[in-house]
mmCIF file of C-alpha atoms and ligand atoms in Angstrom:
data_model
loop_
_atom_site.group_PDB
_atom_site.id
_atom_site.type_symbol
_atom_site.label_atom_id
_atom_site.label_comp_id
_atom_site.label_asym_id
_atom_site.label_seq_id
_atom_site.Cartn_x
_atom_site.Cartn_y
_atom_site.Cartn_z
ATOM 1 C CA MET A 1 127.971 177.066 174.680
ATOM 2 C CA THR A 2 128.644 176.456 171.080
ATOM 3 C CA VAL A 3 132.036 176.236 169.417
ATOM 4 C CA VAL A 4 131.737 176.144 165.484
ATOM 5 C CA SER A 5 134.466 175.144 162.923
ATOM 6 C CA LEU A 6 134.583 177.758 160.245
ATOM 7 C CA PHE A 7 136.552 177.838 156.982
ATOM 8 C CA PRO A 8 137.776 174.214 156.824
ATOM 9 C CA THR A 9 140.449 173.107 154.544
ATOM 10 C CA ARG A 10 139.254 170.082 152.994
ATOM 11 C CA VAL A 11 141.733 167.484 151.419
ATOM 12 C CA TYR A 12 140.684 164.371 149.434
ATOM 13 C CA ALA A 13 142.053 160.873 149.520
ATOM 14 C CA GLY A 14 140.904 158.139 147.488
ATOM 15 C CA ARG A 15 141.807 154.821 145.548
ATOM 16 C CA LEU A 16 142.478 155.660 141.789
ATOM 17 C CA GLN A 17 140.179 152.352 140.792
ATOM 18 C CA GLY A 18 138.652 149.358 142.348
ATOM 19 C CA SER A 19 140.935 146.655 140.676
ATOM 20 C CA GLY A 20 143.757 146.524 138.210
ATOM 21 C CA VAL A 21 145.956 149.019 139.947
ATOM 22 C CA THR A 22 148.929 146.861 139.925
ATOM 23 C CA THR A 23 149.030 146.442 136.356
ATOM 24 C CA PHE A 24 147.961 150.023 135.693
ATOM 25 C CA ASN A 25 151.129 151.470 137.868
ATOM 26 C CA ALA A 26 153.565 148.957 136.537
ATOM 27 C CA ARG A 27 152.721 150.372 133.026
ATOM 28 C CA MET A 28 152.983 153.959 134.412
ATOM 29 C CA LEU A 29 156.128 153.160 136.048
ATOM 30 C CA ARG A 30 157.849 151.844 133.071
ATOM 31 C CA GLU A 31 156.918 154.970 130.998
ATOM 32 C CA CYS A 32 158.178 157.277 133.936
ATOM 33 C CA ALA A 33 161.543 155.311 133.814
ATOM 34 C CA GLN A 34 161.543 155.610 129.875
ATOM 35 C CA TYR A 35 160.592 159.389 129.878
ATOM 36 C CA ARG A 36 163.525 159.986 132.538
ATOM 37 C CA ALA A 37 165.919 158.205 130.159
ATOM 38 C CA ASP A 38 165.068 160.208 127.162
ATOM 39 C CA ASP A 39 164.146 163.624 128.654
ATOM 40 C CA VAL A 40 167.711 165.304 128.590
ATOM 41 C CA ALA A 41 166.122 168.798 128.986
ATOM 42 C CA GLY A 42 164.043 167.526 132.104
ATOM 43 C CA ARG A 43 167.265 165.795 133.590
ATOM 44 C CA ALA A 44 169.238 169.219 133.091
ATOM 45 C CA TRP A 45 166.176 171.100 134.649
ATOM 46 C CA SER A 46 166.094 168.523 137.593
ATOM 47 C CA ARG A 47 169.910 169.133 138.251
ATOM 48 C CA ASP A 48 169.408 172.602 139.289
ATOM 49 C CA ARG A 49 165.932 172.756 140.715
ATOM 50 C CA TYR A 50 165.157 168.912 142.025
ATOM 51 C CA PRO A 51 168.885 167.855 143.063
ATOM 52 C CA GLY A 52 169.052 164.321 142.949
ATOM 53 C CA GLY A 53 165.824 163.558 141.566
ATOM 54 C CA TYR A 54 163.824 163.936 138.299
ATOM 55 C CA THR A 55 160.759 165.736 137.669
ATOM 56 C CA SER A 56 159.219 166.359 134.170
ATOM 57 C CA TYR A 57 157.815 169.831 135.390
ATOM 58 C CA GLY A 58 160.047 171.819 133.552
ATOM 59 C CA SER A 59 159.949 169.851 130.524
ATOM 60 C CA LEU A 60 157.344 167.516 129.849
ATOM 61 C CA ASN A 61 154.503 168.795 131.996
ATOM 62 C CA ARG A 62 151.565 167.909 129.909
ATOM 63 C CA MET A 63 152.003 164.323 130.041
ATOM 64 C CA HIS A 64 148.351 163.767 129.395
ATOM 65 C CA THR A 65 148.651 164.991 125.954
ATOM 66 C CA LEU A 66 151.688 162.843 125.202
ATOM 67 C CA SER A 67 151.030 159.516 126.562
ATOM 68 C CA PRO A 68 147.836 157.410 126.152
ATOM 69 C CA THR A 69 148.615 155.874 129.674
ATOM 70 C CA PHE A 70 148.739 159.305 131.142
ATOM 71 C CA ALA A 71 145.493 160.341 129.408
ATOM 72 C CA GLN A 72 143.938 157.297 130.889
ATOM 73 C CA LEU A 73 145.176 158.402 134.417
ATOM 74 C CA GLU A 74 143.560 161.677 133.526
ATOM 75 C CA ARG A 75 140.130 160.242 132.733
ATOM 76 C CA ARG A 76 140.195 157.991 135.829
ATOM 77 C CA LEU A 77 141.121 161.086 138.005
ATOM 78 C CA ASN A 78 138.376 163.458 136.482
ATOM 79 C CA ARG A 79 135.734 161.661 138.571
ATOM 80 C CA HIS A 80 137.701 162.166 141.829
ATOM 81 C CA VAL A 81 138.241 165.719 140.991
ATOM 82 C CA LEU A 82 134.543 166.037 140.478
ATOM 83 C CA ALA A 83 133.631 164.437 143.633
ATOM 84 C CA TYR A 84 136.155 166.524 145.594
ATOM 85 C CA ALA A 85 134.590 169.489 143.935
ATOM 86 C CA ARG A 86 131.111 168.560 145.288
ATOM 87 C CA ALA A 87 132.856 168.289 148.676
ATOM 88 C CA LEU A 88 134.171 171.794 148.343
ATOM 89 C CA GLU A 89 130.743 172.931 147.306
ATOM 90 C CA PHE A 90 131.813 174.643 144.367
ATOM 91 C CA ASP A 91 129.441 176.103 142.068
ATOM 92 C CA LEU A 92 130.944 175.460 138.642
ATOM 93 C CA ASP A 93 128.305 177.302 136.783
ATOM 94 C CA GLY A 94 128.469 174.975 133.970
ATOM 95 C CA ARG A 95 132.087 175.380 133.512
ATOM 96 C CA GLN A 96 134.586 172.301 133.433
ATOM 97 C CA LEU A 97 137.372 171.645 135.777
ATOM 98 C CA SER A 98 140.115 170.484 133.216
ATOM 99 C CA MET A 99 143.551 169.008 133.647
ATOM 100 C CA THR A 100 146.071 171.739 132.554
ATOM 101 C CA ASP A 101 149.472 170.178 133.765
ATOM 102 C CA CYS A 102 150.682 166.629 134.533
ATOM 103 C CA TRP A 103 154.102 165.901 135.465
ATOM 104 C CA ILE A 104 156.344 163.028 136.801
ATOM 105 C CA ASN A 105 158.138 163.075 140.157
ATOM 106 C CA MET A 106 160.970 160.535 140.893
ATOM 107 C CA MET A 107 162.523 160.961 144.173
ATOM 108 C CA PRO A 108 165.324 158.467 145.296
ATOM 109 C CA ARG A 109 167.250 158.759 148.635
ATOM 110 C CA GLY A 110 167.604 162.267 150.184
ATOM 111 C CA VAL A 111 165.680 164.218 147.443
ATOM 112 C CA THR A 112 163.233 166.761 148.956
ATOM 113 C CA HIS A 113 160.838 168.794 147.484
ATOM 114 C CA GLY A 114 160.463 172.089 149.501
ATOM 115 C CA LEU A 115 157.373 174.015 150.661
ATOM 116 C CA HIS A 116 155.323 175.426 147.512
ATOM 117 C CA LEU A 117 151.780 175.986 146.178
ATOM 118 C CA HIS A 118 150.596 175.642 142.808
ATOM 119 C CA PRO A 119 149.871 178.995 141.117
ATOM 120 C CA LEU A 120 147.235 179.534 138.371
ATOM 121 C CA ALA A 121 145.286 176.484 139.282
ATOM 122 C CA THR A 122 142.335 175.446 141.126
ATOM 123 C CA ILE A 123 142.571 171.877 142.266
ATOM 124 C CA SER A 124 146.187 170.238 142.463
ATOM 125 C CA GLY A 125 146.975 166.691 143.484
ATOM 126 C CA THR A 126 149.188 163.792 143.221
ATOM 127 C CA TYR A 127 148.728 159.996 142.235
ATOM 128 C CA TYR A 128 151.062 157.560 143.804
ATOM 129 C CA LEU A 129 152.878 154.945 141.838
ATOM 130 C CA ARG A 130 155.554 153.770 144.036
ATOM 131 C CA THR A 131 155.741 154.175 147.738
ATOM 132 C CA PRO A 132 158.216 152.146 149.454
ATOM 133 C CA ARG A 133 157.988 151.633 153.244
ATOM 134 C CA GLY A 134 159.527 154.513 155.100
ATOM 135 C CA VAL A 135 158.977 157.199 152.272
ATOM 136 C CA PRO A 136 157.875 160.481 153.170
ATOM 137 C CA GLY A 137 154.085 161.506 153.056
ATOM 138 C CA LEU A 138 152.698 164.751 151.925
ATOM 139 C CA LYS A 139 153.265 167.636 154.285
ATOM 140 C CA LEU A 140 150.494 170.414 154.528
ATOM 141 C CA GLU A 141 150.735 173.562 156.118
ATOM 142 C CA ASP A 142 148.047 175.373 157.915
ATOM 143 C CA PRO A 143 147.007 178.101 155.447
ATOM 144 C CA ARG A 144 146.715 180.626 158.811
ATOM 145 C CA LEU A 145 149.988 179.903 159.884
ATOM 146 C CA ASP A 146 151.338 183.448 158.639
ATOM 147 C CA ARG A 147 148.570 185.068 160.983
ATOM 148 C CA TYR A 148 148.952 183.185 163.952
ATOM 149 C CA MET A 149 151.059 186.049 165.499
ATOM 150 C CA ALA A 150 150.568 185.553 169.426
ATOM 151 C CA ALA A 151 148.962 182.471 169.388
ATOM 152 C CA PRO A 152 150.445 179.649 171.550
ATOM 153 C CA PRO A 153 151.466 176.450 170.333
ATOM 154 C CA ARG A 154 148.880 173.447 170.385
ATOM 155 C CA ARG A 155 149.275 170.625 172.716
ATOM 156 C CA ALA A 156 151.065 167.700 171.186
ATOM 157 C CA GLU A 157 148.137 165.547 171.071
ATOM 158 C CA ALA A 158 145.774 167.929 169.623
ATOM 159 C CA GLU A 159 143.815 167.394 166.514
ATOM 160 C CA GLN A 160 144.768 171.014 165.281
ATOM 161 C CA GLN A 161 148.430 171.356 164.333
ATOM 162 C CA PRO A 162 150.273 173.777 162.092
ATOM 163 C CA TRP A 163 151.346 170.988 159.973
ATOM 164 C CA VAL A 164 149.781 167.766 159.075
ATOM 165 C CA THR A 165 151.687 164.895 157.124
ATOM 166 C CA LEU A 166 149.309 162.460 155.199
ATOM 167 C CA PRO A 167 150.556 159.167 154.436
ATOM 168 C CA VAL A 168 150.873 158.316 150.996
ATOM 169 C CA VAL A 169 150.211 154.825 149.466
ATOM 170 C CA ALA A 170 150.627 153.574 145.791
ATOM 171 C CA GLY A 171 147.218 153.513 143.813
ATOM 172 C CA THR A 172 145.750 156.399 145.779
ATOM 173 C CA VAL A 173 145.052 160.060 144.969
ATOM 174 C CA LEU A 174 145.334 163.008 146.963
ATOM 175 C CA LEU A 175 143.728 166.211 146.043
ATOM 176 C CA PHE A 176 143.868 169.574 147.730
ATOM 177 C CA GLU A 177 143.114 173.339 146.718
ATOM 178 C CA SER A 178 145.960 174.587 144.794
ATOM 179 C CA TRP A 179 146.705 177.554 147.273
ATOM 180 C CA LEU A 180 147.448 175.100 150.065
ATOM 181 C CA ARG A 181 151.291 175.038 150.770
ATOM 182 C CA HIS A 182 152.838 171.621 150.855
ATOM 183 C CA GLU A 183 156.324 169.853 150.808
ATOM 184 C CA VAL A 184 157.802 166.466 150.499
ATOM 185 C CA PRO A 185 160.224 165.869 153.263
ATOM 186 C CA PRO A 186 163.626 164.370 152.194
ATOM 187 C CA ASN A 187 163.327 160.662 151.299
ATOM 188 C CA PRO A 188 165.276 158.658 154.087
ATOM 189 C CA VAL A 189 165.236 155.328 152.379
ATOM 190 C CA ALA A 190 167.178 153.764 149.536
ATOM 191 C CA SER A 191 163.961 152.846 147.432
ATOM 192 C CA GLU A 192 162.554 155.510 145.023
ATOM 193 C CA ARG A 193 159.381 157.276 145.567
ATOM 194 C CA VAL A 194 157.434 157.805 142.460
ATOM 195 C CA SER A 195 154.305 159.907 141.710
ATOM 196 C CA VAL A 196 152.560 162.064 139.243
ATOM 197 C CA SER A 197 151.286 165.283 139.972
ATOM 198 C CA PHE A 198 148.715 167.533 138.362
ATOM 199 C CA ASN A 199 146.737 170.764 138.327
ATOM 200 C CA TYR A 200 143.191 171.359 137.314
ATOM 201 C CA ASN A 201 141.777 174.840 136.218
ATOM 202 C CA TRP A 202 138.372 176.135 135.960
ATOM 203 C CA PHE A 203 137.191 176.883 132.406
HETATM 204 FE FE1 FE2 B 1 153.245 170.570 144.814
#
């Protein structure tokens, strides 16, 4: 008897760089706080769509073109994206995977980011800047969930579950294919969870 696993959903996790991450993250965090203070339109956008938190998704969503520090992040992310593309066995046919969007997410206590995917993108991901103990991870949904119909639930200890929450750690990057639905559950702790999310597209 043989049982094969078909159509795997691959998710990438890695440390952004070998050393110097504390200094780099401190600089990124200072910039994030400054942009939040300056970005009146973004704060207004967040009031309606990201209650209690701040995201620059609706205002400054190409941070890698605005800030040399975020441009540095882009350069460092590029090699992770290429490694992930290799793991996905993409045939890029000489075309480039390029960052199209990059935005700030700041989540104080109680802030949540509901289930969503990233349309018009190939690879998406998040780089974590601040992840105090107790902040939520990244919750990923099995992409086959809407076809399960009469499938029974799986045992509690089973490897295959309809949702998987990956822990998030400052200094690390998570990458996933942009069609994979995900969410950030409400932050239960007093400390702020801060990250930078981004999309890459295939040109
Ligand atoms: Fe997302």
